[in-house]
Amino acid sequence: MAQCVFCAIVAGEAPAAVVAETDEVIAFLDVRPMSEGHTLVVPKRHAARLADLPADDGARMFALGHRMARAARDGGLRADGVNLVVNDGRAAFQTVDHVHLHVIPRFAGDKRAVLGRFLRRKPRTSDGAAALLRAALPD
């Protein structure tokens, strides 16, 4: 297997703006976010597709995603809503072959902007959103 960028992040071999971490899952900002605070929740154990993912890892991934969504809404980002998305396979726009949950904060009136970012995603310019999310994470 070629080196998986998410496995490299888990191993500490690649940089990431880590927001939260447990023994089994890690959450970090997307390098090309669709909105401020766009976070990826990734099982630490490699699984390319949902079919490869043990159910317990999927439950842990979603549980941390739930906490991240609450932090996006209730904390300093003040998101009006949140999309939770898993892209499973290339036909579903999965670009990294390691299962991950997108937690995408949404804001009133951002539909056109988010659609544009989906088509032309750019690198993030700040990790300030990571600090806001960490501060707002519920227990």
PDB file of C-alpha atoms in Angstrom:
ATOM      1  CA  MET A   1       0.000   0.000   0.000  1.00  0.00           C
ATOM      2  CA  ALA A   2       1.305   3.457  -0.862  1.00  0.00           C
ATOM      3  CA  GLN A   3       1.658   5.719   2.167  1.00  0.00           C
ATOM      4  CA  CYS A   4      -1.770   6.958   3.256  1.00  0.00           C
ATOM      5  CA  VAL A   5      -1.709  10.652   4.182  1.00  0.00           C
ATOM      6  CA  PHE A   6      -4.198  10.084   7.018  1.00  0.00           C
ATOM      7  CA  CYS A   7      -2.092   7.227   8.404  1.00  0.00           C
ATOM      8  CA  ALA A   8       0.916   9.581   8.226  1.00  0.00           C
ATOM      9  CA  ILE A   9      -1.032  12.195  10.231  1.00  0.00           C
ATOM     10  CA  VAL A  10      -2.000   9.553  12.806  1.00  0.00           C
ATOM     11  CA  ALA A  11       1.664   8.511  13.071  1.00  0.00           C
ATOM     12  CA  GLY A  12       2.779  12.131  13.515  1.00  0.00           C
ATOM     13  CA  GLU A  13       4.711  12.024  10.237  1.00  0.00           C
ATOM     14  CA  ALA A  14       2.571  14.627   8.438  1.00  0.00           C
ATOM     15  CA  PRO A  15       1.329  17.966   9.766  1.00  0.00           C
ATOM     16  CA  ALA A  16      -2.305  18.595  10.688  1.00  0.00           C
ATOM     17  CA  ALA A  17      -4.299  21.095  12.734  1.00  0.00           C
ATOM     18  CA  VAL A  18      -5.567  18.541  15.243  1.00  0.00           C
ATOM     19  CA  VAL A  19      -8.781  19.513  16.994  1.00  0.00           C
ATOM     20  CA  ALA A  20      -9.514  16.383  19.057  1.00  0.00           C
ATOM     21  CA  GLU A  21      -8.138  12.903  19.525  1.00  0.00           C
ATOM     22  CA  THR A  22      -8.908   9.662  21.323  1.00  0.00           C
ATOM     23  CA  ASP A  23      -7.054   6.358  21.288  1.00  0.00           C
ATOM     24  CA  GLU A  24      -9.123   5.244  18.258  1.00  0.00           C
ATOM     25  CA  VAL A  25      -9.997   8.382  16.235  1.00  0.00           C
ATOM     26  CA  ILE A  26      -8.549  11.794  15.414  1.00  0.00           C
ATOM     27  CA  ALA A  27     -10.173  15.014  14.178  1.00  0.00           C
ATOM     28  CA  PHE A  28      -8.256  17.656  12.236  1.00  0.00           C
ATOM     29  CA  LEU A  29      -9.034  20.554   9.929  1.00  0.00           C
ATOM     30  CA  ASP A  30      -9.436  19.774   6.229  1.00  0.00           C
ATOM     31  CA  VAL A  31      -6.543  21.254   4.215  1.00  0.00           C
ATOM     32  CA  ARG A  32      -9.018  22.447   1.560  1.00  0.00           C
ATOM     33  CA  PRO A  33     -12.086  23.416   3.582  1.00  0.00           C
ATOM     34  CA  MET A  34     -15.550  24.028   2.233  1.00  0.00           C
ATOM     35  CA  SER A  35     -16.223  26.354   5.181  1.00  0.00           C
ATOM     36  CA  GLU A  36     -14.382  27.678   8.223  1.00  0.00           C
ATOM     37  CA  GLY A  37     -13.904  24.833  10.677  1.00  0.00           C
ATOM     38  CA  HIS A  38     -14.383  22.026   8.096  1.00  0.00           C
ATOM     39  CA  THR A  39     -13.047  19.072  10.065  1.00  0.00           C
ATOM     40  CA  LEU A  40     -12.247  15.473   9.158  1.00  0.00           C
ATOM     41  CA  VAL A  41     -12.832  12.716  11.700  1.00  0.00           C
ATOM     42  CA  VAL A  42     -10.627   9.739  10.905  1.00  0.00           C
ATOM     43  CA  PRO A  43     -10.321   6.290  12.488  1.00  0.00           C
ATOM     44  CA  LYS A  44      -6.697   5.670  13.423  1.00  0.00           C
ATOM     45  CA  ARG A  45      -6.875   2.111  12.129  1.00  0.00           C
ATOM     46  CA  HIS A  46      -6.662   2.177   8.317  1.00  0.00           C
ATOM     47  CA  ALA A  47      -9.786   1.219   6.385  1.00  0.00           C
ATOM     48  CA  ALA A  48     -10.081   2.312   2.761  1.00  0.00           C
ATOM     49  CA  ARG A  49     -13.872   1.962   2.453  1.00  0.00           C
ATOM     50  CA  LEU A  50     -16.877   1.662   4.753  1.00  0.00           C
ATOM     51  CA  ALA A  51     -17.013  -2.063   3.969  1.00  0.00           C
ATOM     52  CA  ASP A  52     -13.505  -2.355   5.476  1.00  0.00           C
ATOM     53  CA  LEU A  53     -14.328  -0.363   8.615  1.00  0.00           C
ATOM     54  CA  PRO A  54     -15.080  -2.288  11.825  1.00  0.00           C
ATOM     55  CA  ALA A  55     -18.457  -1.213  13.228  1.00  0.00           C
ATOM     56  CA  ASP A  56     -16.900  -0.085  16.533  1.00  0.00           C
ATOM     57  CA  ASP A  57     -14.530   2.258  14.680  1.00  0.00           C
ATOM     58  CA  GLY A  58     -17.464   3.658  12.713  1.00  0.00           C
ATOM     59  CA  ALA A  59     -19.380   4.297  15.936  1.00  0.00           C
ATOM     60  CA  ARG A  60     -16.373   6.057  17.474  1.00  0.00           C
ATOM     61  CA  MET A  61     -15.893   8.133  14.321  1.00  0.00           C
ATOM     62  CA  PHE A  62     -19.520   9.266  14.369  1.00  0.00           C
ATOM     63  CA  ALA A  63     -19.452   9.939  18.130  1.00  0.00           C
ATOM     64  CA  LEU A  64     -16.507  12.320  17.726  1.00  0.00           C
ATOM     65  CA  GLY A  65     -18.194  13.821  14.651  1.00  0.00           C
ATOM     66  CA  HIS A  66     -21.269  14.493  16.791  1.00  0.00           C
ATOM     67  CA  ARG A  67     -19.118  16.294  19.380  1.00  0.00           C
ATOM     68  CA  MET A  68     -17.424  18.306  16.603  1.00  0.00           C
ATOM     69  CA  ALA A  69     -20.811  19.314  15.150  1.00  0.00           C
ATOM     70  CA  ARG A  70     -21.968  20.525  18.558  1.00  0.00           C
ATOM     71  CA  ALA A  71     -18.741  22.500  18.979  1.00  0.00           C
ATOM     72  CA  ALA A  72     -19.222  24.144  15.566  1.00  0.00           C
ATOM     73  CA  ARG A  73     -22.740  25.257  16.479  1.00  0.00           C
ATOM     74  CA  ASP A  74     -22.329  26.109  20.160  1.00  0.00           C
ATOM     75  CA  GLY A  75     -18.810  27.577  20.188  1.00  0.00           C
ATOM     76  CA  GLY A  76     -17.031  30.543  18.698  1.00  0.00           C
ATOM     77  CA  LEU A  77     -17.687  29.538  15.089  1.00  0.00           C
ATOM     78  CA  ARG A  78     -21.424  30.004  15.712  1.00  0.00           C
ATOM     79  CA  ALA A  79     -22.423  27.791  12.766  1.00  0.00           C
ATOM     80  CA  ASP A  80     -26.113  27.807  11.892  1.00  0.00           C
ATOM     81  CA  GLY A  81     -25.991  24.163  10.830  1.00  0.00           C
ATOM     82  CA  VAL A  82     -23.595  21.309  10.093  1.00  0.00           C
ATOM     83  CA  ASN A  83     -23.290  18.741   7.318  1.00  0.00           C
ATOM     84  CA  LEU A  84     -21.919  15.309   8.284  1.00  0.00           C
ATOM     85  CA  VAL A  85     -20.722  13.539   5.126  1.00  0.00           C
ATOM     86  CA  VAL A  86     -18.956  10.266   4.337  1.00  0.00           C
ATOM     87  CA  ASN A  87     -17.845   9.860   0.723  1.00  0.00           C
ATOM     88  CA  ASP A  88     -17.442   6.116   0.117  1.00  0.00           C
ATOM     89  CA  GLY A  89     -15.528   5.366  -3.091  1.00  0.00           C
ATOM     90  CA  ARG A  90     -14.317   7.447  -6.019  1.00  0.00           C
ATOM     91  CA  ALA A  91     -17.806   7.661  -7.554  1.00  0.00           C
ATOM     92  CA  ALA A  92     -18.917   9.334  -4.296  1.00  0.00           C
ATOM     93  CA  PHE A  93     -16.024  11.873  -4.419  1.00  0.00           C
ATOM     94  CA  GLN A  94     -13.752  10.066  -1.938  1.00  0.00           C
ATOM     95  CA  THR A  95     -10.263  11.431  -2.660  1.00  0.00           C
ATOM     96  CA  VAL A  96      -8.281   9.830   0.179  1.00  0.00           C
ATOM     97  CA  ASP A  97      -8.497   6.049   0.468  1.00  0.00           C
ATOM     98  CA  HIS A  98      -9.037   6.068   4.229  1.00  0.00           C
ATOM     99  CA  VAL A  99     -12.575   6.302   5.604  1.00  0.00           C
ATOM    100  CA  HIS A 100     -13.331   9.715   7.088  1.00  0.00           C
ATOM    101  CA  LEU A 101     -16.276  11.800   8.203  1.00  0.00           C
ATOM    102  CA  HIS A 102     -16.504  15.404   7.019  1.00  0.00           C
ATOM    103  CA  VAL A 103     -17.939  17.800   9.616  1.00  0.00           C
ATOM    104  CA  ILE A 104     -18.781  20.915   7.601  1.00  0.00           C
ATOM    105  CA  PRO A 105     -20.061  23.945   9.532  1.00  0.00           C
ATOM    106  CA  ARG A 106     -22.761  25.804   7.614  1.00  0.00           C
ATOM    107  CA  PHE A 107     -23.851  29.406   7.882  1.00  0.00           C
ATOM    108  CA  ALA A 108     -27.086  31.144   6.848  1.00  0.00           C
ATOM    109  CA  GLY A 109     -26.850  32.206   3.217  1.00  0.00           C
ATOM    110  CA  ASP A 110     -23.722  30.175   2.384  1.00  0.00           C
ATOM    111  CA  LYS A 111     -25.244  27.803  -0.188  1.00  0.00           C
ATOM    112  CA  ARG A 112     -23.722  29.520  -3.226  1.00  0.00           C
ATOM    113  CA  ALA A 113     -20.341  29.996  -1.522  1.00  0.00           C
ATOM    114  CA  VAL A 114     -20.176  26.351  -0.391  1.00  0.00           C
ATOM    115  CA  LEU A 115     -21.124  25.116  -3.862  1.00  0.00           C
ATOM    116  CA  GLY A 116     -18.366  27.279  -5.347  1.00  0.00           C
ATOM    117  CA  ARG A 117     -15.845  25.938  -2.835  1.00  0.00           C
ATOM    118  CA  PHE A 118     -16.902  22.385  -3.648  1.00  0.00           C
ATOM    119  CA  LEU A 119     -15.973  23.044  -7.271  1.00  0.00           C
ATOM    120  CA  ARG A 120     -12.786  25.044  -6.511  1.00  0.00           C
ATOM    121  CA  ARG A 121     -11.515  23.993  -3.089  1.00  0.00           C
ATOM    122  CA  LYS A 122      -8.546  26.043  -1.912  1.00  0.00           C
ATOM    123  CA  PRO A 123      -6.027  25.439   0.879  1.00  0.00           C
ATOM    124  CA  ARG A 124      -7.037  26.721   4.296  1.00  0.00           C
ATOM    125  CA  THR A 125      -5.393  29.939   5.336  1.00  0.00           C
ATOM    126  CA  SER A 126      -5.639  29.716   9.127  1.00  0.00           C
ATOM    127  CA  ASP A 127      -5.800  27.239  11.945  1.00  0.00           C
ATOM    128  CA  GLY A 128      -7.761  29.680  14.135  1.00  0.00           C
ATOM    129  CA  ALA A 129     -10.882  27.587  13.631  1.00  0.00           C
ATOM    130  CA  ALA A 130      -9.134  24.646  15.314  1.00  0.00           C
ATOM    131  CA  ALA A 131      -8.714  26.668  18.509  1.00  0.00           C
ATOM    132  CA  LEU A 132     -12.360  27.779  18.423  1.00  0.00           C
ATOM    133  CA  LEU A 133     -13.547  24.192  17.973  1.00  0.00           C
ATOM    134  CA  ARG A 134     -11.252  22.811  20.703  1.00  0.00           C
ATOM    135  CA  ALA A 135     -12.525  25.432  23.150  1.00  0.00           C
ATOM    136  CA  ALA A 136     -16.141  24.533  22.436  1.00  0.00           C
ATOM    137  CA  LEU A 137     -15.890  20.717  22.470  1.00  0.00           C
ATOM    138  CA  PRO A 138     -18.525  19.263  24.783  1.00  0.00           C
ATOM    139  CA  ASP A 139     -17.454  16.552  27.218  1.00  0.00           C
TER     140      ASP A 139
END
